[in-house]
């Protein structure tokens, strides 16, 4: 039984998307963050409340909204990690002599 208000967010998954997201849940070689995002999408597609999804997955409601919006805009590709902060692989630039 769902608790909380129902959400206005509606996700309709294609059979291919559903299979992919379910495969992510069973995979042992996938990044944990990607599997978690897939679970968020599956739970929202089941019409669970945002608060329930957040509690189940262990993140804030803000991040549930963030990943749902990315999925709605970009599909499965939107759930992938984007390059950002952290260690950059590649050649280092020499320091400027001054």
Tab-separated table of N, CA, C and O in Angstrom:
chain	number	residue	atom	x	y	z
A	1	UNK	N	0.837	-1.173	0.000
A	1	UNK	CA	0.000	0.000	0.000
A	1	UNK	C	0.882	1.236	0.000
A	1	UNK	O	1.808	1.361	0.786
A	2	UNK	N	0.594	2.148	-0.912
A	2	UNK	CA	1.416	3.347	-1.000
A	2	UNK	C	1.015	4.337	0.075
A	2	UNK	O	-0.144	4.440	0.456
A	3	UNK	N	2.011	5.041	0.545
A	3	UNK	CA	1.768	6.085	1.531
A	3	UNK	C	2.120	7.405	0.905
A	3	UNK	O	2.921	7.483	-0.011
A	4	UNK	N	1.555	8.467	1.405
A	4	UNK	CA	1.866	9.790	0.890
A	4	UNK	C	0.980	10.147	-0.281
A	4	UNK	O	0.112	9.392	-0.696
A	5	UNK	N	1.207	11.326	-0.789
A	5	UNK	CA	0.415	11.792	-1.926
A	5	UNK	C	0.857	11.095	-3.198
A	5	UNK	O	2.007	10.730	-3.349
A	6	UNK	N	-0.076	10.955	-4.104
A	6	UNK	CA	0.322	10.407	-5.392
A	6	UNK	C	1.040	11.494	-6.166
A	6	UNK	O	0.802	12.683	-5.980
A	7	UNK	N	1.910	11.087	-7.034
A	7	UNK	CA	2.716	12.039	-7.780
A	7	UNK	C	2.074	12.339	-9.125
A	7	UNK	O	1.343	11.521	-9.669
A	8	UNK	N	2.351	13.514	-9.622
A	8	UNK	CA	1.876	13.861	-10.952
A	8	UNK	C	2.854	13.373	-12.018
A	8	UNK	O	2.549	13.425	-13.196
A	9	UNK	N	4.028	12.916	-11.577
A	9	UNK	CA	5.003	12.378	-12.520
A	9	UNK	C	4.511	11.025	-13.020
A	9	UNK	O	4.178	10.145	-12.235
A	10	UNK	N	4.460	10.881	-14.307
A	10	UNK	CA	4.043	9.619	-14.894
A	10	UNK	C	5.115	9.146	-15.858
A	10	UNK	O	5.517	9.886	-16.745
A	11	UNK	N	5.553	7.936	-15.640
A	11	UNK	CA	6.539	7.336	-16.536
A	11	UNK	C	5.901	6.107	-17.158
A	11	UNK	O	5.399	5.237	-16.462
A	12	UNK	N	5.918	6.078	-18.469
A	12	UNK	CA	5.465	4.907	-19.196
A	12	UNK	C	6.695	4.296	-19.871
A	12	UNK	O	7.263	4.882	-20.778
A	13	UNK	N	7.056	3.122	-19.392
A	13	UNK	CA	8.242	2.458	-19.917
A	13	UNK	C	7.879	1.571	-21.103
A	13	UNK	O	6.854	0.895	-21.083
A	14	UNK	N	8.731	1.594	-22.099
A	14	UNK	CA	8.578	0.640	-23.196
A	14	UNK	C	9.053	-0.718	-22.683
A	14	UNK	O	9.796	-0.792	-21.690
A	15	UNK	N	8.637	-1.792	-23.326
A	15	UNK	CA	9.124	-3.112	-22.886
A	15	UNK	C	10.655	-3.208	-22.893
A	15	UNK	O	11.241	-3.809	-21.997
A	16	UNK	N	11.292	-2.590	-23.869
A	16	UNK	CA	12.755	-2.613	-23.933
A	16	UNK	C	13.364	-1.861	-22.759
A	16	UNK	O	14.326	-2.336	-22.142
A	17	UNK	N	12.827	-0.693	-22.444
A	17	UNK	CA	13.340	0.073	-21.304
A	17	UNK	C	13.150	-0.703	-20.013
A	17	UNK	O	14.054	-0.767	-19.178
A	18	UNK	N	11.991	-1.312	-19.833
A	18	UNK	CA	11.719	-2.086	-18.612
A	18	UNK	C	12.706	-3.251	-18.492
A	18	UNK	O	13.270	-3.489	-17.425
A	19	UNK	N	12.943	-3.972	-19.586
A	19	UNK	CA	13.891	-5.088	-19.561
A	19	UNK	C	15.292	-4.605	-19.199
A	19	UNK	O	15.992	-5.239	-18.413
A	20	UNK	N	15.688	-3.476	-19.778
A	20	UNK	CA	17.014	-2.933	-19.488
A	20	UNK	C	17.143	-2.552	-18.018
A	20	UNK	O	18.129	-2.902	-17.358
A	21	UNK	N	16.159	-1.856	-17.487
A	21	UNK	CA	16.207	-1.429	-16.087
A	21	UNK	C	16.191	-2.628	-15.142
A	21	UNK	O	16.888	-2.632	-14.123
A	22	UNK	N	15.407	-3.648	-15.466
A	22	UNK	CA	15.388	-4.851	-14.637
A	22	UNK	C	16.723	-5.587	-14.717
A	22	UNK	O	17.201	-6.128	-13.710
A	23	UNK	N	17.337	-5.595	-15.884
A	23	UNK	CA	18.654	-6.221	-16.032
A	23	UNK	C	19.688	-5.495	-15.184
A	23	UNK	O	20.582	-6.127	-14.600
A	24	UNK	N	19.583	-4.166	-15.111
A	24	UNK	CA	20.504	-3.395	-14.275
A	24	UNK	C	20.380	-3.810	-12.813
A	24	UNK	O	21.371	-3.804	-12.080
A	25	UNK	N	19.178	-4.165	-12.379
A	25	UNK	CA	18.967	-4.543	-10.987
A	25	UNK	C	19.647	-5.868	-10.662
A	25	UNK	O	20.058	-6.104	-9.537
A	26	UNK	N	19.771	-6.745	-11.655
A	26	UNK	CA	20.376	-8.059	-11.443
A	26	UNK	C	21.874	-8.085	-11.738
A	26	UNK	O	22.556	-9.023	-11.355
A	27	UNK	N	22.360	-7.068	-12.428
A	27	UNK	CA	23.762	-7.056	-12.863
A	27	UNK	C	24.707	-6.915	-11.676
A	27	UNK	O	24.421	-6.204	-10.717
A	28	UNK	N	25.826	-7.592	-11.769
A	28	UNK	CA	26.836	-7.488	-10.707
A	28	UNK	C	28.014	-6.638	-11.127
A	28	UNK	O	28.861	-6.312	-10.304
A	29	UNK	N	28.077	-6.266	-12.400
A	29	UNK	CA	29.219	-5.490	-12.882
A	29	UNK	C	28.850	-4.048	-13.209
A	29	UNK	O	29.662	-3.322	-13.762
A	30	UNK	N	27.663	-3.638	-12.866
A	30	UNK	CA	27.209	-2.280	-13.159
A	30	UNK	C	27.490	-1.392	-11.946
A	30	UNK	O	27.530	-1.879	-10.810
A	31	UNK	N	27.702	-0.130	-12.186
A	31	UNK	CA	27.935	0.796	-11.072
A	31	UNK	C	26.687	0.880	-10.190
A	31	UNK	O	25.566	0.877	-10.682
A	32	UNK	N	26.912	0.977	-8.890
A	32	UNK	CA	25.797	1.000	-7.939
A	32	UNK	C	24.883	2.196	-8.175
A	32	UNK	O	23.661	2.091	-8.050
A	33	UNK	N	25.449	3.333	-8.526
A	33	UNK	CA	24.645	4.527	-8.768
A	33	UNK	C	23.693	4.347	-9.935
A	33	UNK	O	22.534	4.761	-9.881
A	34	UNK	N	24.160	3.714	-10.986
A	34	UNK	CA	23.318	3.479	-12.155
A	34	UNK	C	22.198	2.499	-11.822
A	34	UNK	O	21.047	2.697	-12.227
A	35	UNK	N	22.509	1.465	-11.065
A	35	UNK	CA	21.483	0.508	-10.645
A	35	UNK	C	20.440	1.205	-9.767
A	35	UNK	O	19.233	0.964	-9.902
A	36	UNK	N	20.883	2.097	-8.883
A	36	UNK	CA	19.971	2.830	-8.003
A	36	UNK	C	19.048	3.729	-8.819
A	36	UNK	O	17.848	3.800	-8.577
A	37	UNK	N	19.600	4.402	-9.822
A	37	UNK	CA	18.782	5.275	-10.664
A	37	UNK	C	17.761	4.466	-11.446
A	37	UNK	O	16.611	4.892	-11.612
A	38	UNK	N	18.170	3.294	-11.905
A	38	UNK	CA	17.225	2.423	-12.593
A	38	UNK	C	16.094	1.996	-11.689
A	38	UNK	O	14.922	1.940	-12.100
A	39	UNK	N	16.411	1.724	-10.440
A	39	UNK	CA	15.376	1.332	-9.479
A	39	UNK	C	14.410	2.484	-9.216
A	39	UNK	O	13.202	2.284	-9.079
A	40	UNK	N	14.926	3.690	-9.155
A	40	UNK	CA	14.071	4.870	-8.982
A	40	UNK	C	13.047	4.928	-10.107
A	40	UNK	O	11.844	5.097	-9.868
A	41	UNK	N	13.502	4.776	-11.339
A	41	UNK	CA	12.613	4.864	-12.487
A	41	UNK	C	11.581	3.745	-12.448
A	41	UNK	O	10.386	3.971	-12.706
A	42	UNK	N	11.995	2.531	-12.114
A	42	UNK	CA	11.044	1.420	-12.027
A	42	UNK	C	9.975	1.666	-10.975
A	42	UNK	O	8.793	1.406	-11.206
A	43	UNK	N	10.382	2.177	-9.818
A	43	UNK	CA	9.419	2.429	-8.749
A	43	UNK	C	8.440	3.542	-9.112
A	43	UNK	O	7.247	3.451	-8.830
A	44	UNK	N	8.937	4.603	-9.743
A	44	UNK	CA	8.050	5.693	-10.156
A	44	UNK	C	7.088	5.198	-11.236
A	44	UNK	O	5.914	5.564	-11.253
A	45	UNK	N	7.572	4.334	-12.121
A	45	UNK	CA	6.711	3.778	-13.162
A	45	UNK	C	5.609	2.908	-12.565
A	45	UNK	O	4.536	2.757	-13.170
A	46	UNK	N	5.841	2.363	-11.368
A	46	UNK	CA	4.832	1.579	-10.658
A	46	UNK	C	3.858	2.468	-9.889
A	46	UNK	O	3.037	1.969	-9.128
A	47	UNK	N	3.968	3.782	-10.086
A	47	UNK	CA	3.087	4.768	-9.452
A	47	UNK	C	3.274	4.855	-7.936
A	47	UNK	O	2.349	5.166	-7.196
A	48	UNK	N	4.484	4.607	-7.474
A	48	UNK	CA	4.783	4.791	-6.050
A	48	UNK	C	4.954	6.273	-5.786
A	48	UNK	O	5.343	7.038	-6.655
A	49	UNK	N	4.686	6.696	-4.558
A	49	UNK	CA	4.855	8.115	-4.220
A	49	UNK	C	6.338	8.455	-4.180
A	49	UNK	O	7.185	7.587	-3.947
A	50	UNK	N	6.627	9.728	-4.407
A	50	UNK	CA	8.020	10.187	-4.397
A	50	UNK	C	8.649	9.934	-3.034
A	50	UNK	O	9.798	9.492	-2.942
A	51	UNK	N	7.918	10.183	-1.958
A	51	UNK	CA	8.440	9.954	-0.613
A	51	UNK	C	8.756	8.475	-0.398
A	51	UNK	O	9.774	8.126	0.205
A	52	UNK	N	7.897	7.602	-0.896
A	52	UNK	CA	8.131	6.167	-0.744
A	52	UNK	C	9.348	5.717	-1.554
A	52	UNK	O	10.168	4.936	-1.072
A	53	UNK	N	9.485	6.234	-2.765
A	53	UNK	CA	10.642	5.903	-3.595
A	53	UNK	C	11.920	6.375	-2.912
A	53	UNK	O	12.904	5.634	-2.825
A	54	UNK	N	11.899	7.598	-2.413
A	54	UNK	CA	13.084	8.154	-1.741
A	54	UNK	C	13.471	7.311	-0.531
A	54	UNK	O	14.652	7.010	-0.333
A	55	UNK	N	12.482	6.909	0.263
A	55	UNK	CA	12.769	6.094	1.445
A	55	UNK	C	13.267	4.706	1.054
A	55	UNK	O	14.204	4.177	1.668
A	56	UNK	N	12.688	4.126	0.036
A	56	UNK	CA	13.088	2.789	-0.406
A	56	UNK	C	14.519	2.779	-0.925
A	56	UNK	O	15.305	1.889	-0.605
A	57	UNK	N	14.860	3.784	-1.714
A	57	UNK	CA	16.174	3.831	-2.338
A	57	UNK	C	17.220	4.436	-1.398
A	57	UNK	O	18.402	4.174	-1.537
A	58	UNK	N	16.786	5.244	-0.453
A	58	UNK	CA	17.711	5.832	0.511
A	58	UNK	C	18.316	7.141	0.058
A	58	UNK	O	19.480	7.422	0.359
A	59	UNK	N	17.548	7.934	-0.685
A	59	UNK	CA	18.012	9.250	-1.110
A	59	UNK	C	16.912	10.262	-0.830
A	59	UNK	O	15.810	9.893	-0.439
A	60	UNK	N	17.198	11.533	-1.075
A	60	UNK	CA	16.204	12.569	-0.825
A	60	UNK	C	15.214	12.655	-1.985
A	60	UNK	O	15.497	12.203	-3.104
A	61	UNK	N	14.059	13.235	-1.716
A	61	UNK	CA	13.041	13.410	-2.752
A	61	UNK	C	13.570	14.287	-3.883
A	61	UNK	O	13.223	14.094	-5.038
A	62	UNK	N	14.422	15.249	-3.543
A	62	UNK	CA	15.016	16.134	-4.547
A	62	UNK	C	15.707	15.324	-5.643
A	62	UNK	O	15.558	15.599	-6.828
A	63	UNK	N	16.480	14.314	-5.228
A	63	UNK	CA	17.209	13.514	-6.208
A	63	UNK	C	16.298	12.579	-6.988
A	63	UNK	O	16.564	12.265	-8.145
A	64	UNK	N	15.199	12.148	-6.375
A	64	UNK	CA	14.223	11.355	-7.128
A	64	UNK	C	13.686	12.199	-8.278
A	64	UNK	O	13.663	11.758	-9.433
A	65	UNK	N	13.285	13.425	-7.974
A	65	UNK	CA	12.798	14.333	-9.024
A	65	UNK	C	13.867	14.567	-10.085
A	65	UNK	O	13.571	14.580	-11.280
A	66	UNK	N	15.106	14.760	-9.659
A	66	UNK	CA	16.204	15.023	-10.591
A	66	UNK	C	16.342	13.894	-11.598
A	66	UNK	O	16.402	14.125	-12.811
A	67	UNK	N	16.376	12.641	-11.125
A	67	UNK	CA	16.597	11.514	-12.029
A	67	UNK	C	15.371	11.224	-12.881
A	67	UNK	O	15.510	10.818	-14.037
A	68	UNK	N	14.199	11.450	-12.344
A	68	UNK	CA	12.996	11.260	-13.159
A	68	UNK	C	12.970	12.284	-14.293
A	68	UNK	O	12.678	11.940	-15.443
A	69	UNK	N	13.299	13.534	-13.992
A	69	UNK	CA	13.316	14.557	-15.039
A	69	UNK	C	14.362	14.234	-16.106
A	69	UNK	O	14.105	14.387	-17.300
A	70	UNK	N	15.537	13.782	-15.686
A	70	UNK	CA	16.562	13.410	-16.666
A	70	UNK	C	16.091	12.260	-17.543
A	70	UNK	O	16.324	12.249	-18.743
A	71	UNK	N	15.419	11.285	-16.921
A	71	UNK	CA	14.929	10.152	-17.698
A	71	UNK	C	13.859	10.611	-18.691
A	71	UNK	O	13.856	10.186	-19.846
A	72	UNK	N	12.958	11.468	-18.259
A	72	UNK	CA	11.905	11.945	-19.148
A	72	UNK	C	12.474	12.748	-20.320
A	72	UNK	O	11.933	12.714	-21.422
A	73	UNK	N	13.552	13.471	-20.093
A	73	UNK	CA	14.149	14.293	-21.142
A	73	UNK	C	15.084	13.504	-22.053
A	73	UNK	O	15.115	13.733	-23.259
A	74	UNK	N	15.855	12.571	-21.485
A	74	UNK	CA	16.926	11.929	-22.248
A	74	UNK	C	16.820	10.415	-22.337
A	74	UNK	O	17.657	9.783	-22.982
A	75	UNK	N	15.843	9.827	-21.681
A	75	UNK	CA	15.726	8.372	-21.707
A	75	UNK	C	16.785	7.711	-20.839
A	75	UNK	O	17.311	8.315	-19.909
A	76	UNK	N	17.104	6.476	-21.179
A	76	UNK	CA	18.085	5.724	-20.389
A	76	UNK	C	19.450	6.396	-20.362
A	76	UNK	O	20.176	6.305	-19.370
A	77	UNK	N	19.806	7.088	-21.440
A	77	UNK	CA	21.102	7.769	-21.498
A	77	UNK	C	21.212	8.849	-20.425
A	77	UNK	O	22.299	9.174	-19.968
A	78	UNK	N	20.092	9.435	-20.019
A	78	UNK	CA	20.096	10.473	-19.002
A	78	UNK	C	20.451	9.968	-17.617
A	78	UNK	O	20.770	10.752	-16.731
A	79	UNK	N	20.402	8.644	-17.419
A	79	UNK	CA	20.718	8.078	-16.108
A	79	UNK	C	22.209	7.818	-15.934
A	79	UNK	O	22.663	7.531	-14.838
A	80	UNK	N	22.969	7.917	-17.001
A	80	UNK	CA	24.415	7.662	-16.932
A	80	UNK	C	25.118	8.800	-16.210
A	80	UNK	O	24.645	9.935	-16.174
A	81	UNK	N	26.269	8.481	-15.633
A	81	UNK	CA	27.092	9.503	-14.976
A	81	UNK	C	27.594	10.482	-16.019
A	81	UNK	O	28.009	10.089	-17.103
A	82	UNK	N	27.570	11.740	-15.668
A	82	UNK	CA	28.131	12.766	-16.544
A	82	UNK	C	29.509	13.135	-16.026
A	82	UNK	O	29.761	13.086	-14.825
A	83	UNK	N	30.404	13.496	-16.937
A	83	UNK	CA	31.725	13.900	-16.459
A	83	UNK	C	31.601	15.148	-15.589
A	83	UNK	O	30.794	16.034	-15.872
A	84	UNK	N	32.339	15.173	-14.551
A	84	UNK	CA	32.240	16.314	-13.651
A	84	UNK	C	33.502	16.428	-12.832
A	84	UNK	O	34.605	16.222	-13.319
A	85	UNK	N	33.317	16.684	-11.571
A	85	UNK	CA	34.459	16.825	-10.682
A	85	UNK	C	35.153	15.492	-10.494
A	85	UNK	O	34.606	14.443	-10.759
A	86	UNK	N	36.339	15.558	-9.990
A	86	UNK	CA	37.078	14.340	-9.717
A	86	UNK	C	38.348	14.271	-10.535
A	86	UNK	O	38.731	15.210	-11.223
A	87	UNK	N	38.971	13.152	-10.471
A	87	UNK	CA	40.251	12.943	-11.138
A	87	UNK	C	40.057	12.938	-12.637
A	87	UNK	O	39.194	12.270	-13.170
A	88	UNK	N	40.879	13.680	-13.330
A	88	UNK	CA	40.839	13.736	-14.787
A	88	UNK	C	41.949	12.849	-15.339
A	88	UNK	O	43.119	13.018	-14.989
A	89	UNK	N	41.588	11.943	-16.166
A	89	UNK	CA	42.580	11.090	-16.811
A	89	UNK	C	43.116	11.805	-18.036
A	89	UNK	O	42.393	12.437	-18.769
A	90	UNK	N	44.402	11.706	-18.237
A	90	UNK	CA	44.999	12.335	-19.403
A	90	UNK	C	46.260	13.079	-19.025
A	90	UNK	O	46.658	13.151	-17.852
A	91	UNK	N	46.899	13.641	-20.013
A	91	UNK	CA	48.163	14.344	-19.741
A	91	UNK	C	47.918	15.608	-18.922
A	91	UNK	O	46.917	16.301	-19.099
A	92	UNK	N	48.849	15.864	-18.039
A	92	UNK	CA	48.767	17.075	-17.225
A	92	UNK	C	49.339	18.246	-17.998
A	92	UNK	O	50.277	18.109	-18.761
A	93	UNK	N	48.798	19.397	-17.764
A	93	UNK	CA	49.305	20.618	-18.409
A	93	UNK	C	50.458	21.148	-17.572
A	93	UNK	O	50.382	21.192	-16.345
A	94	UNK	N	51.540	21.566	-18.215
A	94	UNK	CA	52.671	22.089	-17.448
A	94	UNK	C	52.291	23.419	-16.771
A	94	UNK	O	51.483	24.175	-17.279
A	95	UNK	N	52.877	23.629	-15.612
A	95	UNK	CA	52.618	24.867	-14.875
A	95	UNK	C	53.241	26.036	-15.634
A	95	UNK	O	54.304	25.915	-16.256
A	96	UNK	N	52.587	27.153	-15.570
A	96	UNK	CA	53.103	28.356	-16.248
A	96	UNK	C	54.234	28.941	-15.414
A	96	UNK	O	54.107	29.120	-14.209
A	97	UNK	N	55.328	29.239	-16.066
A	97	UNK	CA	56.455	29.862	-15.381
A	97	UNK	C	56.199	31.366	-15.314
A	97	UNK	O	55.782	31.989	-16.279
A	98	UNK	N	56.403	31.914	-14.203
A	98	UNK	CA	56.071	33.317	-14.125
A	98	UNK	C	56.989	34.122	-13.402
A	98	UNK	O	57.787	34.500	-12.857
